[in-house]
mmCIF file of C-alpha atoms in Angstrom:
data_model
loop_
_atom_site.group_PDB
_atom_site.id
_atom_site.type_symbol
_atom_site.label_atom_id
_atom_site.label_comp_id
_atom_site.label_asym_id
_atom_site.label_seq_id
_atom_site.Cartn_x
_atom_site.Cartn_y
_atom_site.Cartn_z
ATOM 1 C CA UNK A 1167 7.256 -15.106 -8.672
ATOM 2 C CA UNK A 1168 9.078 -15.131 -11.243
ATOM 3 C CA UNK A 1169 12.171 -12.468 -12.278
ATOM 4 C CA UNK A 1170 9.898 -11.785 -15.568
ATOM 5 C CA UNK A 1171 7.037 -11.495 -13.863
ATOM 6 C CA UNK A 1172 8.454 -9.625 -10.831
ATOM 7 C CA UNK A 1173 10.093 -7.305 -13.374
ATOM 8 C CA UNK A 1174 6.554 -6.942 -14.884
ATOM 9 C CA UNK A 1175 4.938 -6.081 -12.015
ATOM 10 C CA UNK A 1176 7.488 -3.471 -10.697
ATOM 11 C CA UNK A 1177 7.037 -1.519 -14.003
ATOM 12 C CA UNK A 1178 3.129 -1.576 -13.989
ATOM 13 C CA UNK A 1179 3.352 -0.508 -10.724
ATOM 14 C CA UNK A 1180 5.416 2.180 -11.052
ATOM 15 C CA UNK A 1181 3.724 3.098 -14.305
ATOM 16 C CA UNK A 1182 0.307 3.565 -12.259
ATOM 17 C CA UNK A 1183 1.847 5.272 -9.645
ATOM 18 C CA UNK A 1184 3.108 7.895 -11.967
ATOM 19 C CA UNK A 1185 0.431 8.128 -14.151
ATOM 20 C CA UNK A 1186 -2.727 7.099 -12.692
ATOM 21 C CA UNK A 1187 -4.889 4.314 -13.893
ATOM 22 C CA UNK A 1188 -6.715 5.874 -16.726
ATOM 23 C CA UNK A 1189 -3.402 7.455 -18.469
ATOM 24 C CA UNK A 1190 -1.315 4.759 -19.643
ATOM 25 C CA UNK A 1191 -2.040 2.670 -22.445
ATOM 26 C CA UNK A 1192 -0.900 -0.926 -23.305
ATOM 27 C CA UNK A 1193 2.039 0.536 -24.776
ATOM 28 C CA UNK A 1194 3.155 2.241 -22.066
ATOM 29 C CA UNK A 1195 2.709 -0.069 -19.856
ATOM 30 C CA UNK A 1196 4.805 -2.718 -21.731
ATOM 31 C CA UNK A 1197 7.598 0.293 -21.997
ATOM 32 C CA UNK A 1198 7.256 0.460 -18.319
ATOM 33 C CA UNK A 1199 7.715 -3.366 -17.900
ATOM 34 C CA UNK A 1200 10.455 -3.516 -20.247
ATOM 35 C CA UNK A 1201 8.907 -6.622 -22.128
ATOM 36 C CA UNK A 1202 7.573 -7.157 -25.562
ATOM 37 C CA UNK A 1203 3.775 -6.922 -26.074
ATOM 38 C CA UNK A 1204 3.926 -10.531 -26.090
ATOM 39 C CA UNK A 1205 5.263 -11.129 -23.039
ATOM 40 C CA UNK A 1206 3.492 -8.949 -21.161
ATOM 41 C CA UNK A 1207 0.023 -10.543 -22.331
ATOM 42 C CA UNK A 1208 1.813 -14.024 -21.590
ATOM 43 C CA UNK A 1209 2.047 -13.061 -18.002
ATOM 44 C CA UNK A 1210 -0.010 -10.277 -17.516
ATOM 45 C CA UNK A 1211 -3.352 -11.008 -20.121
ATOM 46 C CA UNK A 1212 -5.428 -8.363 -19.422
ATOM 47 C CA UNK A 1213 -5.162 -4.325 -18.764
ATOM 48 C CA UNK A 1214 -7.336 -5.548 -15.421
ATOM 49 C CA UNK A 1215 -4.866 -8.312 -14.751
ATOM 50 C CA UNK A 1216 -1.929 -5.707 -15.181
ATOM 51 C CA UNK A 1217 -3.900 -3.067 -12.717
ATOM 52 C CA UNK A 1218 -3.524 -6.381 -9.931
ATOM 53 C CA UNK A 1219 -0.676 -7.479 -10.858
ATOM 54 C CA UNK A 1220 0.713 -4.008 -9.983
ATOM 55 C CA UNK A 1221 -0.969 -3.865 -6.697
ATOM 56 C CA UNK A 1222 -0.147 -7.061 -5.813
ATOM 57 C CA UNK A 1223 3.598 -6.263 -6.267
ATOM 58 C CA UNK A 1224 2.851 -2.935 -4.497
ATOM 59 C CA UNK A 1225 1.799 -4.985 -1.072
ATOM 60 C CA UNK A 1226 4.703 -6.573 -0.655
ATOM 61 C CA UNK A 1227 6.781 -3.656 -0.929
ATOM 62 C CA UNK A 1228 4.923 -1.974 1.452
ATOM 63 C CA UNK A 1229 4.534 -4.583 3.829
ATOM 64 C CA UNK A 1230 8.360 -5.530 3.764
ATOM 65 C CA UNK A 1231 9.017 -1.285 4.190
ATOM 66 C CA UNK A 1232 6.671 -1.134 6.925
ATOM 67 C CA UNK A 1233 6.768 -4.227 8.924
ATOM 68 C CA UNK A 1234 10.522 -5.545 8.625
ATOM 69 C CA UNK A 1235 12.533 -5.699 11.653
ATOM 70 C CA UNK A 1236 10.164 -3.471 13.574
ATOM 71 C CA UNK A 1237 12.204 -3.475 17.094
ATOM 72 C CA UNK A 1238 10.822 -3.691 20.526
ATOM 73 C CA UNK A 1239 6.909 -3.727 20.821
ATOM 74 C CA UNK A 1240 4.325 -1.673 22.186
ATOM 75 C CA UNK A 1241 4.126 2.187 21.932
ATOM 76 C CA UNK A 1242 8.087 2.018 20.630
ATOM 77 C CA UNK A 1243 6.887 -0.439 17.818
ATOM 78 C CA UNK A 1244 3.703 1.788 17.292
ATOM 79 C CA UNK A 1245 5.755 5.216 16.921
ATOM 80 C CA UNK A 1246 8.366 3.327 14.602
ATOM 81 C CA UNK A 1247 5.810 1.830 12.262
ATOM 82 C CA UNK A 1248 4.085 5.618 12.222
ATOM 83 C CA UNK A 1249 7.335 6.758 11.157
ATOM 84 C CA UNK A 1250 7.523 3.880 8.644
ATOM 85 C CA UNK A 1251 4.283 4.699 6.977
ATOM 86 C CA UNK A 1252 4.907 8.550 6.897
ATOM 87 C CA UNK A 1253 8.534 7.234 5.156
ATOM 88 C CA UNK A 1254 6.702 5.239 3.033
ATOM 89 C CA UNK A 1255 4.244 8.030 1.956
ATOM 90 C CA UNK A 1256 7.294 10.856 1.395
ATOM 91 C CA UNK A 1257 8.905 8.171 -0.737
ATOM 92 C CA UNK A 1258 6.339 6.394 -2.364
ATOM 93 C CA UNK A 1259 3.116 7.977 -2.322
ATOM 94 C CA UNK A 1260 3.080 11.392 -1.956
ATOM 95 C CA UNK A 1261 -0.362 11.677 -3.705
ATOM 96 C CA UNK A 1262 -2.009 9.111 -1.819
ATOM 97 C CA UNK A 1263 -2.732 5.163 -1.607
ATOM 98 C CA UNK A 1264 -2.398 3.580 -4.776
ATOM 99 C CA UNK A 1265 -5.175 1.026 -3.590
ATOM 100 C CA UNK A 1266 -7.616 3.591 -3.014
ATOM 101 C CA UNK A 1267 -7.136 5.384 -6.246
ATOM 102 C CA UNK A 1268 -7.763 1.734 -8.280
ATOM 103 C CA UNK A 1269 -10.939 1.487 -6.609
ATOM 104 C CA UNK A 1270 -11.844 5.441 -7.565
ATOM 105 C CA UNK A 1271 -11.033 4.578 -10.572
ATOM 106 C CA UNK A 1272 -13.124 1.621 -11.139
ATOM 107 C CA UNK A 1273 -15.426 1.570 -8.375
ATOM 108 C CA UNK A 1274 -17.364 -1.505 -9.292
ATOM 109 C CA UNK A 1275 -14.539 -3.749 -9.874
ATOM 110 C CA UNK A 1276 -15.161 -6.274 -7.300
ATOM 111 C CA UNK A 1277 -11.746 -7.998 -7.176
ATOM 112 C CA UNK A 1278 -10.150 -4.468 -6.954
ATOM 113 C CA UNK A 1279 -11.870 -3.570 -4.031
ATOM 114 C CA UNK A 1280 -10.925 -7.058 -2.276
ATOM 115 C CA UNK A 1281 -7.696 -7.283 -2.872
ATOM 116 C CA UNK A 1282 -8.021 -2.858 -1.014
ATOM 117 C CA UNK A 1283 -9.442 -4.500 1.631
ATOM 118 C CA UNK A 1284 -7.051 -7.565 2.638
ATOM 119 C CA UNK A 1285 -4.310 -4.800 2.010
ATOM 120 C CA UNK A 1286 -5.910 -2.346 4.681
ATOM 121 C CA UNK A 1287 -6.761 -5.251 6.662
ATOM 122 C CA UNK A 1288 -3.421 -7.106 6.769
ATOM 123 C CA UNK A 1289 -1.932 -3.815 7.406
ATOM 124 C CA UNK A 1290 -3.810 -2.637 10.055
ATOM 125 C CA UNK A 1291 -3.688 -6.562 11.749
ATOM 126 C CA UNK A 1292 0.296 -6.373 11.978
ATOM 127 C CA UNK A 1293 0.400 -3.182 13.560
ATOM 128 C CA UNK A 1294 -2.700 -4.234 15.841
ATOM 129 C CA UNK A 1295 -0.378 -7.183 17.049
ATOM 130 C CA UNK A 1296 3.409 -5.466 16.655
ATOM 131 C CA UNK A 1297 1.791 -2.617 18.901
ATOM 132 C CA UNK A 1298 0.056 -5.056 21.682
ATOM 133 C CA UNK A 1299 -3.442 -4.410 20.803
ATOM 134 C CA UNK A 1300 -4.476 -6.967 18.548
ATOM 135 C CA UNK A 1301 -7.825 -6.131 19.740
ATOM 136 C CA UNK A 1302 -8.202 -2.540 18.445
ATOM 137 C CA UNK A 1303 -7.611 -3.131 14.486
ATOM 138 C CA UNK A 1304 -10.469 -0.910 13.790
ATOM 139 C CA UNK A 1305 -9.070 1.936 16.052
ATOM 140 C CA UNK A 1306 -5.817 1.378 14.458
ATOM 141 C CA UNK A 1307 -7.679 1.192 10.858
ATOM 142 C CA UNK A 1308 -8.748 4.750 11.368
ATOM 143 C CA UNK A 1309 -4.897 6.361 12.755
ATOM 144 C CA UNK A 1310 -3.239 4.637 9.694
ATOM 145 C CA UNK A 1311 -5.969 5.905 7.261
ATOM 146 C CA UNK A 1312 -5.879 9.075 8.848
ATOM 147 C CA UNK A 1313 -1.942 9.166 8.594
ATOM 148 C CA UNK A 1314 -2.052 8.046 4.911
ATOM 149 C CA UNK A 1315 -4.996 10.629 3.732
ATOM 150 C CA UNK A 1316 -3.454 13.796 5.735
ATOM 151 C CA UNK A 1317 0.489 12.388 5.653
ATOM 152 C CA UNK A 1318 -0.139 14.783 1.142
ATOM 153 C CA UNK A 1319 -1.200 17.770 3.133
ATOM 154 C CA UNK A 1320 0.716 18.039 6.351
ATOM 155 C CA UNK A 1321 3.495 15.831 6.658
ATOM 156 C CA UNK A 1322 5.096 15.117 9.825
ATOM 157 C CA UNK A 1323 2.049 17.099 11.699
ATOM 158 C CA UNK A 1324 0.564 14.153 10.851
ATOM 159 C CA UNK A 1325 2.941 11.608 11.526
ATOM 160 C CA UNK A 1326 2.636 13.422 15.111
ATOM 161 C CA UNK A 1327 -0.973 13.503 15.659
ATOM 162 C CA UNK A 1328 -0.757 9.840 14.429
ATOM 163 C CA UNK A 1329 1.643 9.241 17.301
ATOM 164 C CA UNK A 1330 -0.536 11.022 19.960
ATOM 165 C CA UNK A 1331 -3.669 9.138 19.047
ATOM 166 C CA UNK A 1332 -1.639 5.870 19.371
ATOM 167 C CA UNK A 1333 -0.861 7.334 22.907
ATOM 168 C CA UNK A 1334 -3.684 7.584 23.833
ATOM 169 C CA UNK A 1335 -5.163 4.440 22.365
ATOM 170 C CA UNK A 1336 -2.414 2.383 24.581
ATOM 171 C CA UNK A 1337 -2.367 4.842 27.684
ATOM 172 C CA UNK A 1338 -6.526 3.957 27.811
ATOM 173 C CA UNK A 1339 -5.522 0.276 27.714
ATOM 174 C CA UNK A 1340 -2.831 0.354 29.808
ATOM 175 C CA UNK A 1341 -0.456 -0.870 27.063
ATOM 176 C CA UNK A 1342 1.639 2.484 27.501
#
């Protein structure tokens, strides 16, 4: 990617993430991008293209935040990647997933609710295999969903109750 379009990107996301995806206009996106009009349509042609384009950006953050230089595997690497997704949510989404609000928001936008679930299922397939049990994404689909939906309303309770169902997900599998 390019540093334009990288650039881009960071300020559409961060211009949905404030604002929501029916707020902003086309001018305040390209504000938020830091580009002329005309350069944003060059890389970005569409308002549907820029919603993507955000999210796109928006997975790699998260999956570089969450997943880099996890240490150790097993319930150590499961409790640190908890801890990484409650981080992520204190720092960077406080009112919730981004991905899930794009699809609320346009519910029958069929590339918007692919591109929510290779996110949710990339995520949940690299803490599956970091944690030693590849073989429980849905399991671990539900903890991380459950830590991301109640992370806005109780915090580290749920960080912790995150943490104890992982426990008890490995301790049944012998993993622990």
């Amino acid at each position: 990617m390019t540093d334009t379009k990288t650039r881009i990107a960071a300020g559409l996301e961060r211009a949905f993430a404030e604002n929501g995806f029916a707020e902003p206009n086309i001018d305040s996106l390209r504000e938020a991008a830091g580009v002329s009009l005309r350069t944003l349509y060059k890389y970005v042609p569409s308002r549907e293209e820029m919603v993507l384009c955000a999210l796109e950006h928006r997975h790699r953050r998260y999956m570089q935040f969450v997943f880099a230089n996890v240490p150790a595997t097993g319930k150590p690497a499961l409790h640190t990647l908890f801890d990484r997704i409650a981080g992520w949510m204190a720092s960077e989404a406080a009112h919730g997933c981004l991905f899930h609000a794009a699809v609320a928001a346009a519910p029958r936008d069929e590339r918007l609710r692919t591109l929510l679930s290779k996110h949710k299922n990339e995520v949940a397939q690299a803490v599956a295999d970091l944690s030693g049990l590849a073989d429980r994404q849905g399991e671990i689909t539900l903890i991380v969903e459950g830590l991301m939906q109640d992370w806005p309303l109780h915090g580290d309770e749920a960080t912790k109750c995150a943490k104890n169902l992982g426990d008890l997900l490995m301790n049944g599998r012998g993993l622990g």
